[in-house]
Coordinates of C-alpha atoms in Angstrom, one line a residue:
X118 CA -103.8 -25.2 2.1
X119 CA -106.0 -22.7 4.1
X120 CA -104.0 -19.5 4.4
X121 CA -104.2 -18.5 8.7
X122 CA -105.7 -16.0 7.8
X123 CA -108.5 -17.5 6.0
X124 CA -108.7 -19.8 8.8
X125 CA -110.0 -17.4 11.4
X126 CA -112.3 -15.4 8.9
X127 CA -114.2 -19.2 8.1
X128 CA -114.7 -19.7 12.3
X129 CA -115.7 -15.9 12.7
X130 CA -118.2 -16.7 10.0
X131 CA -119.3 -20.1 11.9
X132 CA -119.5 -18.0 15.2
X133 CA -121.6 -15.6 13.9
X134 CA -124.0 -17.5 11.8
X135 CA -124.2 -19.6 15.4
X136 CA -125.7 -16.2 17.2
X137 CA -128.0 -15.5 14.4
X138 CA -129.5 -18.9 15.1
X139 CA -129.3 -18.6 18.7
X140 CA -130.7 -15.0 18.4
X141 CA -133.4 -16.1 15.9
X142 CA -134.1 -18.6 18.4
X143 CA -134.7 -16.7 21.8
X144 CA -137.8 -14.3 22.9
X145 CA -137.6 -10.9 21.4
X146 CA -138.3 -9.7 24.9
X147 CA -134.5 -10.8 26.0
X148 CA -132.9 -9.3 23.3
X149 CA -130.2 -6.6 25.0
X150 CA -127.4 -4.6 23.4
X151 CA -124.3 -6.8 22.9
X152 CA -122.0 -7.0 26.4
X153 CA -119.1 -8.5 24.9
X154 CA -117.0 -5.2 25.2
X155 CA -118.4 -4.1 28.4
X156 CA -116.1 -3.6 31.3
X157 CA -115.0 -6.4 33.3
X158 CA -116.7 -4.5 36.5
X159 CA -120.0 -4.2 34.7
X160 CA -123.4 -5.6 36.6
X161 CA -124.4 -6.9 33.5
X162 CA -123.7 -10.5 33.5
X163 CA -123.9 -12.2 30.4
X164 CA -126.6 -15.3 30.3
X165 CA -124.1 -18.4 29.7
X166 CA -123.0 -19.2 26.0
X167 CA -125.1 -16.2 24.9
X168 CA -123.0 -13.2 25.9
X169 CA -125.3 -11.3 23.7
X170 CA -128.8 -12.6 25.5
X171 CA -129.1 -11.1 28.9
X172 CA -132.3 -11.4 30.7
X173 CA -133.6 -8.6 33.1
X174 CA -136.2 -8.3 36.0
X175 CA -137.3 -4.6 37.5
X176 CA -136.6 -3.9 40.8
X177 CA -139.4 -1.4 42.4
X178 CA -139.3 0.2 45.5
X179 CA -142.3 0.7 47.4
X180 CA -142.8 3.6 50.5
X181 CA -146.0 3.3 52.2
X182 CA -146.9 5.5 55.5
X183 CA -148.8 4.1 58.1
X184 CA -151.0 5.3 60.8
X185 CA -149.0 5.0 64.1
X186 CA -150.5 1.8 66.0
X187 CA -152.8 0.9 63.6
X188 CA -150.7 -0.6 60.9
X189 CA -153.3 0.3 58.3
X190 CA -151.5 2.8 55.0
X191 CA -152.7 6.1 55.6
X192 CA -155.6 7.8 53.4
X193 CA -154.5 9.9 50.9
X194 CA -153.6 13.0 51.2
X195 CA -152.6 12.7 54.7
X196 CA -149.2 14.2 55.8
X197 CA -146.3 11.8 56.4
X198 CA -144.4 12.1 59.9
X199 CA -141.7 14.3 57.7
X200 CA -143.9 16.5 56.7
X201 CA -145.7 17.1 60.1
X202 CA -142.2 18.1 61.5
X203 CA -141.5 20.3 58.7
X204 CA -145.0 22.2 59.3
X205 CA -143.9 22.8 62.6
X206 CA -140.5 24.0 62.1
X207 CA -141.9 26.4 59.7
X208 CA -144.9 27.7 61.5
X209 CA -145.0 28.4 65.6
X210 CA -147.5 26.3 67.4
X211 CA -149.1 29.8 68.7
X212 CA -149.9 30.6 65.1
X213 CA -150.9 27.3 63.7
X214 CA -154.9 26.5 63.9
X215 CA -156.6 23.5 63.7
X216 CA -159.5 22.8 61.8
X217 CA -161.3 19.4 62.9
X218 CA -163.8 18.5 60.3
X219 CA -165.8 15.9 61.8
X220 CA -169.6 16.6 62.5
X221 CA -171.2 16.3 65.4
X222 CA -173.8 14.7 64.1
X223 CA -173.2 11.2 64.9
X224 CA -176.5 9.9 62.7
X225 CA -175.0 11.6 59.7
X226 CA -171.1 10.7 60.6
X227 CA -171.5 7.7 63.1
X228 CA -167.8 6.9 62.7
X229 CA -167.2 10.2 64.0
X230 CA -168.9 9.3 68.0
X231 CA -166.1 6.6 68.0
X232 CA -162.8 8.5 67.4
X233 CA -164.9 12.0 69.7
X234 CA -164.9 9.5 72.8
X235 CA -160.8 8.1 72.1
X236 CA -159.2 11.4 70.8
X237 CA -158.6 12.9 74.5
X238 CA -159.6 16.0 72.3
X239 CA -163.4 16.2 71.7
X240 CA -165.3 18.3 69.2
X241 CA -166.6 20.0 72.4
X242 CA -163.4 21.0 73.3
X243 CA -162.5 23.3 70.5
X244 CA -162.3 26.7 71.7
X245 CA -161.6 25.5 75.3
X246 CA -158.5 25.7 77.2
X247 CA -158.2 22.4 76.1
X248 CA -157.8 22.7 72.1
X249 CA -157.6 26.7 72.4
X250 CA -156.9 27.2 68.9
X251 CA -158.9 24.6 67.3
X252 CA -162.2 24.9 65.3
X253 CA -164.5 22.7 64.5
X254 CA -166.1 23.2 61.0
X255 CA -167.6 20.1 59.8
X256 CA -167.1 19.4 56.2
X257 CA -170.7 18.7 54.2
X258 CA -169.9 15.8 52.3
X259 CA -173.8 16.5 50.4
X260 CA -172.8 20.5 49.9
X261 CA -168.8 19.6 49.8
X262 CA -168.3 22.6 51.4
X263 CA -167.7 23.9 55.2
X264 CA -168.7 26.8 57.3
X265 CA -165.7 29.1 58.1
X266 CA -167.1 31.5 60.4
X267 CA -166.0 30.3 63.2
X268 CA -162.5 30.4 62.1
X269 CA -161.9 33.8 61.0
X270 CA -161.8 34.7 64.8
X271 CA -157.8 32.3 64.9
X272 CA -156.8 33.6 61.5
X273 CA -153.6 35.4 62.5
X274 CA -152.1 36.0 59.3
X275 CA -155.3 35.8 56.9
X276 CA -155.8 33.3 54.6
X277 CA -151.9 32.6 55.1
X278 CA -152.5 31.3 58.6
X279 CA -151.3 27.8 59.1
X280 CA -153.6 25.7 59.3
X281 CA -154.0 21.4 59.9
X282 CA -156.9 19.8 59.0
X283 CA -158.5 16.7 60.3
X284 CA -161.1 14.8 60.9
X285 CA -160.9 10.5 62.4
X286 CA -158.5 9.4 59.7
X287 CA -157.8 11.9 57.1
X288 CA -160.5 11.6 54.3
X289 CA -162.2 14.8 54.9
X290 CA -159.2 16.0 56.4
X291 CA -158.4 15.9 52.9
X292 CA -161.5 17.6 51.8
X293 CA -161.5 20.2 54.4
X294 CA -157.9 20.3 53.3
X295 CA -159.0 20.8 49.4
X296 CA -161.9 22.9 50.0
X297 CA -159.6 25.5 52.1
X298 CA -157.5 26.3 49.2
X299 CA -160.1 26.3 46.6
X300 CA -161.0 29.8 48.7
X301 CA -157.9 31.0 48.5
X302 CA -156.1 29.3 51.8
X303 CA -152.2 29.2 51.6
X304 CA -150.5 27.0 54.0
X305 CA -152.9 23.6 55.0
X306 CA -152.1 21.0 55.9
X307 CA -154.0 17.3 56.3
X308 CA -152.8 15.9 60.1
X309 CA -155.4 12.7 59.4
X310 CA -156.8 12.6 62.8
X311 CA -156.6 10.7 66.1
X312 CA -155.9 7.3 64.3
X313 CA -152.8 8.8 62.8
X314 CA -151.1 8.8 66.5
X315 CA -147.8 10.2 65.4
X316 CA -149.7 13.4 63.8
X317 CA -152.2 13.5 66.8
X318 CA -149.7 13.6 69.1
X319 CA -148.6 16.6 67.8
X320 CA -151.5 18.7 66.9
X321 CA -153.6 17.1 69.1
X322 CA -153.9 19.2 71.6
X323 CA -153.5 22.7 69.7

């Protein structure tokens, strides 16, 4: 006669020669930790007659801004709607300048004679009651650089002056942006440009 005991050490031996062959059996790539002892509240659910198989599938979360009224992502580099009303919590309108880095130049920048006419702001207008603290330095994609001199005039606070950069979308927005504190600039920002409306609307008129 089989001693009880005996008994349930021959079917622990069957049940575990039984997941050896159903482990041996499966994709390496479902092979998880054991969840037979895992709470009963646990999210793991264990995959049916396998309680030691558990298949898994990433969940990813994906935030992408997007130019007001457009519904294209903006260009890199370009400042969310959170962090255009940080920059103005932080930094009063009468201080803040605005750098607009398009060129007036339409054969070099043709884009650039599209977003001047729809902006409400024009190139022409920097300096003008209109855009009174606004500069326009275009940035030289060939020389990747700008000429400043017309903003030292608006630099309140030095090279610590707030500043937004922009040009139709935000690319050299982003340059103008890099190239500013490459010489030593402290607190720029990239506004995109009038195709970003939530940004423009802010700055737009600066």
């Amino acid at each position: 006669a089989i001693h009880p005991h005996d008994e349930g050490l021959t079917m622990s031996s069957s049940l575990l020669r039984l997941a050896r062959r159903a482990a041996a059996s499966a994709p390496a790539s479902t092979l998880l930790a054991p969840t037979m002892f895992a709470p009963a509240r646990s999210s793991v659910q264990p995959t049916l007659g396998r309680p030691w198989l558990q298949k898994s599938s990433p969940v990813v979360n994906v935030t992408m801004g997007f130019s007001s009224g457009t519904g294209k992502p903006r260009k890199p580099g370009v400042a969310s709607d959170e962090e255009m009303e940080a920059f103005f919590a932080a930094n009063s309108s009468e201080e803040i300048v605005v750098i607009d880095a398009r060129n007036t130049n339409f054969e070099l920048e043709p884009d650039d004679a599209r977003w001047d006419d729809a902006s409400g702001a024009p190139m022409a207008a920097c300096g003008t009651a209109l855009r009174p603290r606004a500069c326009n330095a275009p940035y030289d994609r060939a020389a990747k650089s700008m000429d400043l001199e017309g903003l030292e005039p608006l630099l309140t606070k030095g090279k610590d002056t707030p500043i937004i950069t922009h040009c139709g979308g935000g690319g050299r927005g982003q340059k103008a942006k890099e190239y500013l504190i490459a010489e030593g600039f402290t607190n720029v920002l990239n506004g995109g440009g009038p195709s970003v409306k939530a940004n423009w609307e802010k700055f737009g008129g600066i």
